[in-house]
């Protein structure tokens, strides 16, 4: 009987320990969830600090997803072979640009900042060349899309011109995406050196990179959506009787004649 009582007592103690371990695990799990949310909140709060590089990253996404290749060159009157060559050239140069972006040293030297400059203005002027490039590049791509709608300038339909444009835009878009992603954390390190951001934020570099990547994925989705909507508007415009009669100058293909016939039937 004494042996049975001892065994029973041991079993009760083991069951009690298991219950305590289970309660402790549940408590640690419940306490870790608010901790993760709190850390994520800390990182989200500092996103505006590295917004100058998010702008650069967004420009790369606009070039790589909105303009190419859905609008340029697929909405331009070229042969399928020319469209394929231009698109492949864009993708190849984009790949080179993304990889080449890793060669830039994104470390920020605080001594370059003048006393009269704010931190934000200093970061903007530091990337002034990049901003001038993206303004020029986006303006040219917008002009090409506008000309697809109006057909006022013939040189934009040149396959050689579009091949050159796609290659340059692909390279620039790749560099901007890479430098935008690579330059976010150095900005936070700069603010940390100025005593504006604490060391606790710098230690969350993995979460910071995840947020930058998530932002890039969201922008890719939005730019793809806007590109498809723009494509639909342009195609509907190009199939209108006004566009067909004013821009084909009597040289009508079978597809154009069928589209024109459908317009008059409606």
PDB file of C-alpha atoms in Angstrom, residues 52-60 123-139 171-173 175-177 179-180:
ATOM      1  CA  UNK A  52      13.199  60.079 -49.193  1.00  0.00           C
ATOM      2  CA  UNK A  53      14.458  56.639 -50.168  1.00  0.00           C
ATOM      3  CA  UNK A  54      10.935  55.215 -50.318  1.00  0.00           C
ATOM      4  CA  UNK A  55      10.254  57.835 -53.005  1.00  0.00           C
ATOM      5  CA  UNK A  56      13.268  56.594 -54.980  1.00  0.00           C
ATOM      6  CA  UNK A  57      12.084  53.021 -54.531  1.00  0.00           C
ATOM      7  CA  UNK A  58       8.568  53.948 -55.699  1.00  0.00           C
ATOM      8  CA  UNK A  59       9.920  55.577 -58.861  1.00  0.00           C
ATOM      9  CA  UNK A  60      11.706  52.339 -59.700  1.00  0.00           C
ATOM     10  CA  UNK A 123      18.740  63.949 -47.184  1.00  0.00           C
ATOM     11  CA  UNK A 124      16.818  65.316 -50.183  1.00  0.00           C
ATOM     12  CA  UNK A 125      19.729  67.411 -51.487  1.00  0.00           C
ATOM     13  CA  UNK A 126      22.090  64.492 -50.926  1.00  0.00           C
ATOM     14  CA  UNK A 127      20.061  62.541 -53.502  1.00  0.00           C
ATOM     15  CA  UNK A 128      19.449  65.549 -55.760  1.00  0.00           C
ATOM     16  CA  UNK A 129      20.962  63.802 -58.789  1.00  0.00           C
ATOM     17  CA  UNK A 130      18.646  60.833 -58.330  1.00  0.00           C
ATOM     18  CA  UNK A 131      15.620  63.122 -58.070  1.00  0.00           C
ATOM     19  CA  UNK A 132      16.561  64.982 -61.254  1.00  0.00           C
ATOM     20  CA  UNK A 133      16.992  61.664 -63.061  1.00  0.00           C
ATOM     21  CA  UNK A 134      13.626  60.286 -61.991  1.00  0.00           C
ATOM     22  CA  UNK A 135      11.814  63.517 -62.874  1.00  0.00           C
ATOM     23  CA  UNK A 136      13.323  63.405 -66.376  1.00  0.00           C
ATOM     24  CA  UNK A 137      12.684  59.688 -66.810  1.00  0.00           C
ATOM     25  CA  UNK A 138       9.073  59.777 -65.630  1.00  0.00           C
ATOM     26  CA  UNK A 139       8.399  62.855 -67.770  1.00  0.00           C
ATOM     27  CA  UNK A 171      18.535  50.086 -65.902  1.00  0.00           C
ATOM     28  CA  UNK A 172      17.363  53.201 -64.041  1.00  0.00           C
ATOM     29  CA  UNK A 173      14.321  51.412 -62.622  1.00  0.00           C
ATOM     30  CA  UNK A 175      18.994  50.949 -59.748  1.00  0.00           C
ATOM     31  CA  UNK A 176      16.255  53.024 -58.127  1.00  0.00           C
ATOM     32  CA  UNK A 177      14.549  49.970 -56.657  1.00  0.00           C
ATOM     33  CA  UNK A 179      19.123  51.897 -53.962  1.00  0.00           C
ATOM     34  CA  UNK A 180      15.750  52.714 -52.461  1.00  0.00           C
TER      35      UNK A 180
END
